[in-house]
mmCIF file of C-alpha atoms and ligand atoms in Angstrom:
data_model
loop_
_atom_site.group_PDB
_atom_site.id
_atom_site.type_symbol
_atom_site.label_atom_id
_atom_site.label_comp_id
_atom_site.label_asym_id
_atom_site.label_seq_id
_atom_site.Cartn_x
_atom_site.Cartn_y
_atom_site.Cartn_z
ATOM 1 C CA MET U 231 -12.131 20.474 17.523
ATOM 2 C CA ALA U 232 -11.748 18.999 13.849
ATOM 3 C CA VAL U 233 -9.020 19.347 11.363
ATOM 4 C CA LEU U 234 -9.851 20.491 7.785
ATOM 5 C CA VAL U 235 -8.177 18.892 4.949
ATOM 6 C CA THR U 236 -8.541 20.303 1.270
ATOM 7 C CA GLY U 237 -7.610 17.864 -1.145
ATOM 8 C CA GLY U 238 -7.671 15.446 1.476
ATOM 9 C CA ALA U 239 -9.015 13.229 -0.580
ATOM 10 C CA GLY U 240 -5.999 13.388 -3.101
ATOM 11 C CA TYR U 241 -3.095 11.190 -2.989
ATOM 12 C CA ILE U 242 -0.832 12.775 -0.371
ATOM 13 C CA GLY U 243 -4.079 14.355 1.494
ATOM 14 C CA SER U 244 -5.862 10.648 1.597
ATOM 15 C CA HIS U 245 -2.619 10.169 3.816
ATOM 16 C CA ALA U 246 -2.384 13.243 5.730
ATOM 17 C CA VAL U 247 -6.270 12.174 7.164
ATOM 18 C CA ALA U 248 -5.203 8.885 7.930
ATOM 19 C CA ALA U 249 -2.557 9.551 9.913
ATOM 20 C CA LEU U 250 -4.730 12.328 11.590
ATOM 21 C CA LEU U 251 -7.481 9.730 12.346
ATOM 22 C CA GLU U 252 -4.798 7.341 13.501
ATOM 23 C CA LYS U 253 -3.622 9.698 15.986
ATOM 24 C CA GLY U 254 -7.563 10.355 17.140
ATOM 25 C CA GLU U 255 -8.356 13.675 15.484
ATOM 26 C CA GLN U 256 -12.137 14.933 14.433
ATOM 27 C CA VAL U 257 -11.076 15.547 10.476
ATOM 28 C CA VAL U 258 -13.252 17.413 8.369
ATOM 29 C CA VAL U 259 -12.301 16.513 4.235
ATOM 30 C CA VAL U 260 -13.310 19.307 1.041
ATOM 31 C CA ASP U 261 -12.385 17.852 -2.327
ATOM 32 C CA ASN U 262 -14.380 18.573 -5.477
ATOM 33 C CA LEU U 263 -13.078 15.514 -6.468
ATOM 34 C CA GLN U 264 -11.752 16.082 -9.703
ATOM 35 C CA GLN U 265 -8.629 14.391 -8.970
ATOM 36 C CA GLY U 266 -9.447 11.944 -5.860
ATOM 37 C CA HIS U 267 -11.415 9.613 -4.680
ATOM 38 C CA LYS U 268 -13.624 8.654 -1.782
ATOM 39 C CA GLU U 269 -12.680 5.382 -1.149
ATOM 40 C CA ALA U 270 -8.880 7.573 -0.361
ATOM 41 C CA VAL U 271 -10.930 9.109 2.874
ATOM 42 C CA LEU U 272 -10.423 6.460 5.009
ATOM 43 C CA GLY U 273 -12.618 8.304 8.369
ATOM 44 C CA GLY U 274 -14.059 11.582 9.243
ATOM 45 C CA LYS U 275 -16.424 13.550 7.338
ATOM 46 C CA LEU U 276 -16.450 14.312 3.459
ATOM 47 C CA TYR U 277 -17.612 17.271 1.331
ATOM 48 C CA VAL U 278 -17.758 17.379 -1.510
ATOM 49 C CA GLY U 279 -18.009 20.998 -3.189
ATOM 50 C CA ASP U 280 -15.219 23.305 -4.536
ATOM 51 C CA LEU U 281 -13.048 25.749 -2.572
ATOM 52 C CA ARG U 282 -13.918 28.624 -4.832
ATOM 53 C CA ASP U 283 -17.855 27.999 -3.771
ATOM 54 C CA ALA U 284 -18.289 30.837 -0.899
ATOM 55 C CA GLU U 285 -21.556 29.153 -0.317
ATOM 56 C CA PHE U 286 -20.462 25.607 0.664
ATOM 57 C CA MET U 287 -17.140 26.763 1.853
ATOM 58 C CA ALA U 288 -19.032 28.772 4.265
ATOM 59 C CA LYS U 289 -21.731 26.681 5.408
ATOM 60 C CA VAL U 290 -18.287 24.332 6.058
ATOM 61 C CA PHE U 291 -16.974 25.885 8.230
ATOM 62 C CA ALA U 292 -20.649 26.639 9.965
ATOM 63 C CA GLU U 293 -21.417 22.897 10.384
ATOM 64 C CA ASN U 294 -17.850 22.310 11.867
ATOM 65 C CA ASP U 295 -15.390 23.615 15.169
ATOM 66 C CA ILE U 296 -12.341 24.044 12.791
ATOM 67 C CA ASP U 297 -9.293 24.897 14.565
ATOM 68 C CA GLY U 298 -6.860 24.020 11.430
ATOM 69 C CA VAL U 299 -7.063 23.495 8.203
ATOM 70 C CA ILE U 300 -3.727 21.436 5.994
ATOM 71 C CA HIS U 301 -4.568 22.555 2.328
ATOM 72 C CA PHE U 302 -3.085 20.040 -0.572
ATOM 73 C CA ALA U 303 -6.090 21.443 -3.110
ATOM 74 C CA ALA U 304 -3.995 22.060 -5.899
ATOM 75 C CA ASN U 305 -4.118 21.360 -9.269
ATOM 76 C CA SER U 306 -0.035 20.576 -9.695
ATOM 77 C CA LEU U 307 1.465 18.924 -12.718
ATOM 78 C CA VAL U 308 4.039 20.975 -14.344
ATOM 79 C CA GLY U 309 4.272 20.102 -17.908
ATOM 80 C CA GLU U 310 0.696 20.872 -17.693
ATOM 81 C CA SER U 311 0.747 23.989 -16.308
ATOM 82 C CA MET U 312 2.697 25.644 -18.890
ATOM 83 C CA GLN U 313 0.174 25.244 -21.244
ATOM 84 C CA ASP U 314 -2.708 25.616 -19.583
ATOM 85 C CA PRO U 315 -1.302 28.671 -16.890
ATOM 86 C CA ALA U 316 -5.168 30.200 -16.494
ATOM 87 C CA LYS U 317 -6.179 26.998 -15.073
ATOM 88 C CA TYR U 318 -2.934 26.618 -12.253
ATOM 89 C CA TYR U 319 -3.960 30.730 -11.583
ATOM 90 C CA HIS U 320 -7.346 30.124 -11.212
ATOM 91 C CA ASN U 321 -7.420 26.458 -8.940
ATOM 92 C CA ASN U 322 -4.400 27.091 -6.737
ATOM 93 C CA VAL U 323 -3.674 31.069 -6.313
ATOM 94 C CA TYR U 324 -7.739 32.120 -6.153
ATOM 95 C CA GLY U 325 -9.041 28.856 -4.632
ATOM 96 C CA THR U 326 -6.613 29.746 -1.500
ATOM 97 C CA LEU U 327 -7.902 33.442 -1.548
ATOM 98 C CA CYS U 328 -11.335 31.852 -1.442
ATOM 99 C CA LEU U 329 -10.147 29.348 1.493
ATOM 100 C CA LEU U 330 -8.120 32.433 3.174
ATOM 101 C CA GLU U 331 -11.452 34.165 3.534
ATOM 102 C CA GLN U 332 -13.452 31.677 4.287
ATOM 103 C CA MET U 333 -10.973 30.648 6.950
ATOM 104 C CA ASN U 334 -11.049 34.688 8.575
ATOM 105 C CA LYS U 335 -14.552 35.173 8.511
ATOM 106 C CA ALA U 336 -14.896 31.832 10.918
ATOM 107 C CA GLY U 337 -11.620 32.898 13.438
ATOM 108 C CA VAL U 338 -9.872 30.170 11.921
ATOM 109 C CA LYS U 339 -5.814 30.690 12.636
ATOM 110 C CA SER U 340 -3.561 28.265 11.746
ATOM 111 C CA ILE U 341 -2.643 26.729 8.450
ATOM 112 C CA VAL U 342 -0.327 23.994 6.749
ATOM 113 C CA PHE U 343 -0.103 24.418 3.608
ATOM 114 C CA SER U 344 1.190 22.056 0.905
ATOM 115 C CA SER U 345 4.332 24.054 -0.839
ATOM 116 C CA THR U 346 6.980 22.823 -3.600
ATOM 117 C CA ALA U 347 10.578 22.172 -4.935
ATOM 118 C CA ALA U 348 8.982 24.120 -7.677
ATOM 119 C CA THR U 349 9.265 27.384 -5.914
ATOM 120 C CA TYR U 350 12.771 27.476 -6.280
ATOM 121 C CA GLY U 351 13.657 26.804 -9.849
ATOM 122 C CA GLU U 352 16.722 25.905 -11.201
ATOM 123 C CA PRO U 353 18.625 26.093 -8.236
ATOM 124 C CA GLU U 354 21.644 28.092 -6.894
ATOM 125 C CA ARG U 355 23.085 25.388 -5.317
ATOM 126 C CA VAL U 356 22.461 21.267 -3.511
ATOM 127 C CA PRO U 357 20.510 20.300 -1.194
ATOM 128 C CA ILE U 358 18.689 23.256 -1.195
ATOM 129 C CA GLY U 359 17.484 25.249 1.295
ATOM 130 C CA GLU U 360 14.480 27.899 2.457
ATOM 131 C CA PHE U 361 16.668 30.826 2.072
ATOM 132 C CA ASP U 362 17.639 30.262 -1.054
ATOM 133 C CA ARG U 363 16.609 32.170 -3.644
ATOM 134 C CA THR U 364 13.068 31.255 -5.665
ATOM 135 C CA LEU U 365 12.770 31.526 -9.364
ATOM 136 C CA PRO U 366 10.367 28.770 -10.909
ATOM 137 C CA THR U 367 10.416 27.403 -13.703
ATOM 138 C CA ASN U 368 7.534 26.578 -14.373
ATOM 139 C CA THR U 369 3.490 27.984 -13.520
ATOM 140 C CA TYR U 370 2.993 25.196 -11.001
ATOM 141 C CA GLY U 371 5.664 26.422 -8.921
ATOM 142 C CA GLU U 372 4.660 30.219 -9.483
ATOM 143 C CA THR U 373 1.472 29.319 -8.806
ATOM 144 C CA LYS U 374 2.975 27.853 -5.357
ATOM 145 C CA LEU U 375 5.008 30.436 -4.545
ATOM 146 C CA ALA U 376 1.993 32.816 -4.951
ATOM 147 C CA MET U 377 -0.229 31.420 -2.820
ATOM 148 C CA GLU U 378 2.497 31.361 -0.116
ATOM 149 C CA ARG U 379 3.223 35.216 0.043
ATOM 150 C CA MET U 380 -0.649 35.615 -0.145
ATOM 151 C CA ILE U 381 -0.686 33.528 2.878
ATOM 152 C CA ARG U 382 2.291 35.213 4.726
ATOM 153 C CA TRP U 383 0.040 39.157 4.194
ATOM 154 C CA PHE U 384 -2.990 37.476 5.639
ATOM 155 C CA ASP U 385 -0.363 36.005 9.172
ATOM 156 C CA VAL U 386 0.532 40.305 8.863
ATOM 157 C CA ALA U 387 -2.723 41.452 9.172
ATOM 158 C CA HIS U 388 -5.108 38.871 10.694
ATOM 159 C CA GLY U 389 -2.873 36.947 12.459
ATOM 160 C CA ILE U 390 -3.456 33.422 10.195
ATOM 161 C CA LYS U 391 -0.337 31.542 10.967
ATOM 162 C CA PHE U 392 1.131 28.758 8.642
ATOM 163 C CA VAL U 393 3.616 26.487 8.146
ATOM 164 C CA SER U 394 4.561 25.892 4.465
ATOM 165 C CA LEU U 395 5.706 22.220 3.973
ATOM 166 C CA ARG U 396 7.514 22.648 0.281
ATOM 167 C CA TYR U 397 8.105 19.339 -0.722
ATOM 168 C CA PHE U 398 10.016 17.642 -3.009
ATOM 169 C CA ASN U 399 9.206 14.696 -4.915
ATOM 170 C CA ALA U 400 6.202 12.099 -2.961
ATOM 171 C CA ALA U 401 5.922 8.523 -3.718
ATOM 172 C CA GLY U 402 5.021 5.409 -2.119
ATOM 173 C CA ALA U 403 1.488 4.181 -0.921
ATOM 174 C CA HIS U 404 0.712 3.490 3.180
ATOM 175 C CA GLU U 405 1.616 0.713 4.860
ATOM 176 C CA GLY U 406 -2.032 -0.653 5.662
ATOM 177 C CA GLY U 407 -2.679 -1.074 1.952
ATOM 178 C CA GLN U 408 -5.632 0.481 1.556
ATOM 179 C CA ILE U 409 -4.194 3.971 -0.401
ATOM 180 C CA GLY U 410 -2.433 5.273 -2.675
ATOM 181 C CA GLU U 411 -1.344 6.520 -5.782
ATOM 182 C CA ASP U 412 -3.872 7.213 -8.593
ATOM 183 C CA HIS U 413 -4.044 9.792 -10.384
ATOM 184 C CA SER U 414 -6.273 10.340 -13.773
ATOM 185 C CA PRO U 415 -4.405 10.571 -16.757
ATOM 186 C CA GLU U 416 -1.339 10.071 -14.091
ATOM 187 C CA SER U 417 2.680 11.790 -15.325
ATOM 188 C CA HIS U 418 4.533 11.167 -12.172
ATOM 189 C CA LEU U 419 7.659 9.427 -13.384
ATOM 190 C CA VAL U 420 7.452 6.655 -10.523
ATOM 191 C CA PRO U 421 3.617 5.231 -11.130
ATOM 192 C CA LEU U 422 4.246 5.489 -14.378
ATOM 193 C CA VAL U 423 7.431 3.391 -14.582
ATOM 194 C CA LEU U 424 5.252 0.810 -12.492
ATOM 195 C CA GLN U 425 2.441 0.618 -15.099
ATOM 196 C CA VAL U 426 4.844 -0.290 -17.696
ATOM 197 C CA ALA U 427 6.167 -3.091 -14.979
ATOM 198 C CA LEU U 428 2.501 -4.368 -14.803
ATOM 199 C CA GLY U 429 1.931 -4.339 -18.769
ATOM 200 C CA GLN U 430 -0.181 -1.480 -18.801
ATOM 201 C CA ARG U 431 2.610 0.745 -21.169
ATOM 202 C CA PRO U 432 4.726 -0.440 -23.456
ATOM 203 C CA HIS U 433 8.045 1.615 -22.082
ATOM 204 C CA ILE U 434 8.697 4.368 -20.005
ATOM 205 C CA SER U 435 9.978 7.711 -21.920
ATOM 206 C CA VAL U 436 12.469 9.827 -20.667
ATOM 207 C CA PHE U 437 12.563 13.008 -20.923
ATOM 208 C CA GLY U 438 15.796 14.364 -21.934
ATOM 209 C CA ASP U 439 19.113 13.358 -21.514
ATOM 210 C CA ASP U 440 21.015 15.687 -22.155
ATOM 211 C CA TYR U 441 20.046 17.996 -18.896
ATOM 212 C CA PRO U 442 24.225 18.701 -16.882
ATOM 213 C CA THR U 443 23.804 15.873 -14.555
ATOM 214 C CA GLU U 444 26.042 12.563 -14.367
ATOM 215 C CA ASP U 445 23.429 11.187 -16.506
ATOM 216 C CA GLY U 446 21.921 13.271 -18.892
ATOM 217 C CA SER U 447 18.912 13.319 -16.980
ATOM 218 C CA CYS U 448 16.606 14.827 -14.399
ATOM 219 C CA ILE U 449 17.498 13.940 -10.871
ATOM 220 C CA ARG U 450 14.871 14.108 -8.189
ATOM 221 C CA ASP U 451 14.634 13.840 -4.196
ATOM 222 C CA TYR U 452 11.863 11.288 -3.308
ATOM 223 C CA ILE U 453 10.225 11.225 0.093
ATOM 224 C CA HIS U 454 7.509 8.742 1.132
ATOM 225 C CA VAL U 455 4.184 10.343 1.702
ATOM 226 C CA SER U 456 3.304 8.500 4.865
ATOM 227 C CA ASP U 457 6.695 10.564 5.903
ATOM 228 C CA LEU U 458 4.787 13.524 4.498
ATOM 229 C CA ALA U 459 2.080 13.573 6.069
ATOM 230 C CA ASP U 460 3.929 12.994 8.934
ATOM 231 C CA ALA U 461 5.493 16.558 8.884
ATOM 232 C CA HIS U 462 1.666 17.350 8.424
ATOM 233 C CA LEU U 463 0.735 16.868 11.625
ATOM 234 C CA LEU U 464 3.929 18.204 13.814
ATOM 235 C CA ALA U 465 3.692 21.390 11.911
ATOM 236 C CA LEU U 466 0.085 21.415 12.757
ATOM 237 C CA ASP U 467 1.501 20.701 16.443
ATOM 238 C CA ARG U 468 3.550 23.525 16.689
ATOM 239 C CA LEU U 469 0.724 25.405 15.299
ATOM 240 C CA ARG U 470 -1.765 24.880 17.405
ATOM 241 C CA GLN U 471 1.111 25.356 20.697
ATOM 242 C CA GLY U 472 1.501 29.412 19.658
ATOM 243 C CA GLY U 473 4.275 28.442 16.987
ATOM 244 C CA GLU U 474 5.154 31.104 14.516
ATOM 245 C CA SER U 475 4.900 30.854 10.916
ATOM 246 C CA ASN U 476 7.544 29.427 8.910
ATOM 247 C CA ILE U 477 8.457 27.323 5.810
ATOM 248 C CA TYR U 478 10.132 23.677 5.994
ATOM 249 C CA ASN U 479 11.405 21.680 3.150
ATOM 250 C CA LEU U 480 10.869 17.989 2.662
ATOM 251 C CA GLY U 481 13.044 15.784 1.110
ATOM 252 C CA ASN U 482 15.037 13.111 1.872
ATOM 253 C CA GLY U 483 17.772 14.952 1.055
ATOM 254 C CA GLN U 484 19.282 12.037 -1.694
ATOM 255 C CA GLY U 485 19.013 12.522 -5.195
ATOM 256 C CA TYR U 486 17.782 10.036 -7.781
ATOM 257 C CA SER U 487 18.233 10.636 -11.624
ATOM 258 C CA VAL U 488 15.140 9.123 -13.546
ATOM 259 C CA LYS U 489 16.898 6.387 -14.956
ATOM 260 C CA GLN U 490 17.848 6.018 -11.425
ATOM 261 C CA VAL U 491 14.329 5.463 -10.902
ATOM 262 C CA ILE U 492 14.047 3.549 -13.050
ATOM 263 C CA GLU U 493 17.121 0.718 -12.331
ATOM 264 C CA VAL U 494 15.232 0.131 -9.323
ATOM 265 C CA SER U 495 11.904 0.127 -10.115
ATOM 266 C CA ARG U 496 13.942 -3.201 -12.249
ATOM 267 C CA GLN U 497 15.782 -4.838 -9.709
ATOM 268 C CA VAL U 498 12.380 -3.958 -6.973
ATOM 269 C CA THR U 499 9.794 -5.242 -9.921
ATOM 270 C CA GLY U 500 12.368 -7.741 -11.464
ATOM 271 C CA HIS U 501 10.435 -6.758 -14.868
ATOM 272 C CA ALA U 502 12.952 -5.479 -17.432
ATOM 273 C CA ILE U 503 10.763 -1.847 -18.080
ATOM 274 C CA PRO U 504 12.225 -0.287 -22.008
ATOM 275 C CA ALA U 505 12.572 3.203 -21.534
ATOM 276 C CA LYS U 506 12.873 5.550 -24.729
ATOM 277 C CA ILE U 507 14.917 8.731 -24.667
ATOM 278 C CA GLU U 508 12.708 11.899 -25.338
ATOM 279 C CA PRO U 509 12.781 15.610 -25.406
ATOM 280 C CA ARG U 510 13.237 17.763 -22.271
ATOM 281 C CA ARG U 511 9.336 18.583 -20.833
ATOM 282 C CA ALA U 512 9.433 21.854 -20.774
ATOM 283 C CA GLY U 513 9.952 23.737 -17.083
ATOM 284 C CA ASP U 514 11.589 21.104 -15.411
ATOM 285 C CA PRO U 515 14.598 21.784 -13.737
ATOM 286 C CA ALA U 516 17.569 19.952 -14.009
ATOM 287 C CA THR U 517 18.351 18.947 -10.364
ATOM 288 C CA LEU U 518 15.579 19.490 -7.042
ATOM 289 C CA VAL U 519 17.326 17.887 -3.846
ATOM 290 C CA ALA U 520 16.192 19.010 -0.823
ATOM 291 C CA SER U 521 18.617 20.212 2.690
ATOM 292 C CA SER U 522 15.720 19.445 5.575
ATOM 293 C CA ASP U 523 17.749 20.166 8.282
ATOM 294 C CA ARG U 524 15.266 23.222 9.223
ATOM 295 C CA ALA U 525 12.088 20.042 9.650
ATOM 296 C CA ARG U 526 14.233 18.039 11.710
ATOM 297 C CA LEU U 527 15.636 20.637 13.931
ATOM 298 C CA GLU U 528 12.359 22.524 14.399
ATOM 299 C CA LEU U 529 9.909 20.156 13.868
ATOM 300 C CA GLY U 530 11.411 17.039 15.569
ATOM 301 C CA TRP U 531 10.704 15.907 11.680
ATOM 302 C CA THR U 532 12.588 12.429 10.787
ATOM 303 C CA PRO U 533 11.859 10.105 7.700
ATOM 304 C CA LYS U 534 11.418 7.176 8.043
ATOM 305 C CA HIS U 535 11.462 5.221 4.435
ATOM 306 C CA ASP U 536 14.925 7.321 2.873
ATOM 307 C CA ARG U 537 15.860 4.490 0.650
ATOM 308 C CA LEU U 538 14.667 4.336 -2.831
ATOM 309 C CA GLU U 539 14.700 0.414 -3.103
ATOM 310 C CA ASP U 540 11.900 1.163 -0.164
ATOM 311 C CA ILE U 541 10.147 3.690 -1.686
ATOM 312 C CA ILE U 542 9.762 1.954 -4.643
ATOM 313 C CA ALA U 543 8.805 -0.873 -2.856
ATOM 314 C CA SER U 544 5.702 0.414 -0.998
ATOM 315 C CA ALA U 545 4.723 2.002 -4.320
ATOM 316 C CA TRP U 546 5.186 -0.982 -6.435
ATOM 317 C CA GLN U 547 3.035 -3.165 -3.366
ATOM 318 C CA TRP U 548 -0.166 -1.025 -4.188
ATOM 319 C CA HIS U 549 -0.015 -0.900 -7.603
ATOM 320 C CA SER U 550 0.629 -4.897 -8.031
ATOM 321 C CA ARG U 551 -2.426 -5.079 -5.677
ATOM 322 C CA ASN U 552 -4.401 -2.265 -7.106
ATOM 323 C CA PRO U 553 -3.601 -1.984 -11.173
ATOM 324 C CA LYS U 554 -6.461 -0.359 -12.330
ATOM 325 C CA GLY U 555 -6.267 1.827 -8.521
ATOM 326 C CA TYR U 556 -9.783 2.660 -6.680
ATOM 327 C CA GLY U 557 -11.357 2.272 -9.704
ATOM 328 C CA GLY U 558 -10.561 -1.353 -10.118
ATOM 329 C CA ARG U 559 -12.157 -2.524 -6.533
HETATM 330 N N1 NAD W 674 2.820 15.022 -5.262
HETATM 331 C C1 NAD W 674 3.906 15.765 -5.424
HETATM 332 O O1 NAD W 674 4.994 14.812 -5.239
HETATM 333 C C2 NAD W 674 4.007 16.972 -4.732
HETATM 334 C C3 NAD W 674 4.994 17.517 -4.490
HETATM 335 C C4 NAD W 674 5.037 18.706 -3.804
HETATM 336 C C5 NAD W 674 3.910 19.778 -3.490
HETATM 337 N N2 NAD W 674 2.862 18.766 -3.812
HETATM 338 C C6 NAD W 674 1.425 19.933 -3.274
HETATM 339 O O2 NAD W 674 0.709 18.577 -2.595
HETATM 340 C C7 NAD W 674 -0.263 18.888 -2.934
HETATM 341 C C8 NAD W 674 -0.936 17.634 -3.142
HETATM 342 O O3 NAD W 674 -0.807 17.076 -4.114
HETATM 343 P P1 NAD W 674 -1.538 15.200 -4.630
HETATM 344 O O4 NAD W 674 -0.021 14.760 -5.366
HETATM 345 O O5 NAD W 674 -1.433 15.019 -3.525
HETATM 346 O O6 NAD W 674 -2.099 16.291 -5.771
HETATM 347 P P2 NAD W 674 -3.719 14.816 -5.989
HETATM 348 O O7 NAD W 674 -4.179 15.942 -6.786
HETATM 349 O O8 NAD W 674 -3.266 14.060 -5.895
HETATM 350 O O9 NAD W 674 -4.942 16.238 -4.830
HETATM 351 C C9 NAD W 674 -5.465 16.867 -4.565
HETATM 352 C C10 NAD W 674 -6.420 17.232 -4.889
HETATM 353 O O10 NAD W 674 -7.677 18.060 -4.145
HETATM 354 C C11 NAD W 674 -8.515 17.861 -5.064
HETATM 355 N N3 NAD W 674 -8.904 19.127 -6.041
HETATM 356 C C12 NAD W 674 -8.312 20.414 -6.425
HETATM 357 N N4 NAD W 674 -8.888 21.477 -6.489
HETATM 358 C C13 NAD W 674 -9.660 21.576 -5.755
HETATM 359 C C14 NAD W 674 -10.718 22.593 -5.514
HETATM 360 N N5 NAD W 674 -10.573 23.485 -5.908
HETATM 361 N N6 NAD W 674 -11.560 22.396 -4.312
HETATM 362 C C15 NAD W 674 -11.343 21.184 -3.688
HETATM 363 N N7 NAD W 674 -10.781 20.240 -3.926
HETATM 364 C C16 NAD W 674 -9.599 20.154 -4.694
HETATM 365 C C17 NAD W 674 -8.877 17.711 -6.317
HETATM 366 O O11 NAD W 674 -9.601 16.493 -6.446
HETATM 367 C C18 NAD W 674 -7.729 16.274 -5.246
HETATM 368 O O12 NAD W 674 -8.177 15.803 -4.803
HETATM 369 C C19 NAD W 674 -1.237 19.464 -4.198
HETATM 370 O O13 NAD W 674 -0.737 20.595 -3.594
HETATM 371 C C20 NAD W 674 0.399 19.759 -4.843
HETATM 372 O O14 NAD W 674 1.246 20.745 -5.267
HETATM 373 C C21 NAD W 674 3.115 17.339 -4.519
HETATM 374 O O1 UPG W 675 6.961 9.704 -17.901
HETATM 375 C C1 UPG W 675 7.631 10.646 -17.409
HETATM 376 C C2 UPG W 675 7.352 11.327 -17.034
HETATM 377 C C3 UPG W 675 8.436 12.167 -15.669
HETATM 378 N N1 UPG W 675 9.859 12.390 -16.056
HETATM 379 C C4 UPG W 675 10.719 12.904 -15.889
HETATM 380 O O2 UPG W 675 10.709 12.664 -13.866
HETATM 381 C C5 UPG W 675 10.866 13.892 -13.261
HETATM 382 C C6 UPG W 675 9.649 13.379 -12.399
HETATM 383 O O3 UPG W 675 8.795 14.266 -12.907
HETATM 384 P P1 UPG W 675 7.315 13.489 -12.431
HETATM 385 O O4 UPG W 675 7.211 12.840 -11.090
HETATM 386 O O5 UPG W 675 6.429 14.055 -12.856
HETATM 387 O O6 UPG W 675 7.413 14.694 -10.982
HETATM 388 P P2 UPG W 675 7.891 16.272 -10.508
HETATM 389 O O7 UPG W 675 7.851 16.964 -11.670
HETATM 390 O O8 UPG W 675 9.521 16.618 -10.468
HETATM 391 O O9 UPG W 675 6.569 17.334 -9.395
HETATM 392 C C7 UPG W 675 6.462 16.578 -8.753
HETATM 393 O O10 UPG W 675 7.376 16.895 -7.864
HETATM 394 C C8 UPG W 675 7.716 18.321 -7.244
HETATM 395 C C9 UPG W 675 8.061 18.656 -5.967
HETATM 396 O O11 UPG W 675 9.922 18.524 -6.870
HETATM 397 C C10 UPG W 675 6.079 19.013 -7.179
HETATM 398 O O12 UPG W 675 5.817 19.965 -7.088
HETATM 399 C C11 UPG W 675 4.666 18.624 -8.714
HETATM 400 O O13 UPG W 675 3.935 18.811 -7.953
HETATM 401 C C12 UPG W 675 5.225 16.603 -8.559
HETATM 402 O O14 UPG W 675 4.318 16.704 -10.366
HETATM 403 C C13 UPG W 675 11.178 14.637 -14.091
HETATM 404 O O15 UPG W 675 12.522 15.400 -14.413
HETATM 405 C C14 UPG W 675 10.461 14.535 -15.637
HETATM 406 O O16 UPG W 675 10.676 14.815 -16.659
HETATM 407 C C15 UPG W 675 10.500 11.237 -17.222
HETATM 408 O O17 UPG W 675 11.170 11.543 -17.618
HETATM 409 N N2 UPG W 675 9.293 10.492 -17.779
#
């Protein structure tokens, strides 16, 4: 039996593919390469195409004996989603609908879904628990919540069991050194800060220093990409063993401000990393920190890289060795 990984050529997806291969799983990847990279797929079968292309997806299901899906494929940028909501509804919500229809036709009953901390919006309390209020402050989070809810109704009607993993901020790279983060254009804080250290940008912008946090900049919970990958394998195992549908947060439970991330990056890289305060970015909640107690208890998940220094050092190893990402190879 094979695992279908949608978005498996992307940042987190490629790390999950690596972990599946390391475990000896058969892997089938679907990616339209709008963000992903062929070189990031370390094994298995890669189908280049779009989730929303019914004929293409029917062929993928027909040609492979798929018993579970891990669904990463989506657009996922908070800032962009506030400028182009249609893109997010079309790719995320409609794309997921297309995938679920194909799974249903093929009789595939398990899906692990990439959800996000952005489903919560501005939290009522931190750390955030899975039963806390979900009131997204950006279109991206709204579409992810809609996707989660859609999957639940496919469970009710068709018995498609799901584990929805609400990750907080992914960072870092695989310890083998072959894969890491390479988005174009890049908009995530950690790779942008490291691009400054590499001399590729003159400074890092701090989007807002008037938030209700200790130093005024936004607080996030950074989680290593390989720890995220591990959680997907555990979630898939649970579904294969007949586990019920469920939602889990994935984070380290520790918040770091934008200014702290820059400071730690200065220590890791030894570079001065100039920073400039700029206006707030639309849609950003002030603080997002996870309680991942449920994932630890029920999935047996234990993140191995819980220090921000280690996460940034792992990202730095990738960026300093691959300053042009996959394109520079
Ligand atoms: N990066 C984070 O910090 C973070 C945090 C929480 C949740 N997530 C979620 O995790 C998932 C992966 O995030 P990422 O950072 O690896 O993003 P990414 O953009 O690197 O990966 C997504 C992949 O999906 C592919 N894709 C997109 N739409 C597609 C379509 N219609 N058909 C086929 N392929 C398609 C892209 O080419 C890309 O390779 C996303 O669903 C995102 O919302 C990411
Ligand atoms: O040049 C920059 C880039 C980002 N930020 C700030 O840094 C923080 C982190 O931003 P970013 O790295 O873009 O991540 P988020 O917007 O928090 O979103 C990420 O984390 C979410 C979960 O928390 C996921 O759902 C998203 O897919 C993923 O992109 C935010 O406060 C940004 O405003 C800056 O100050 N300057």
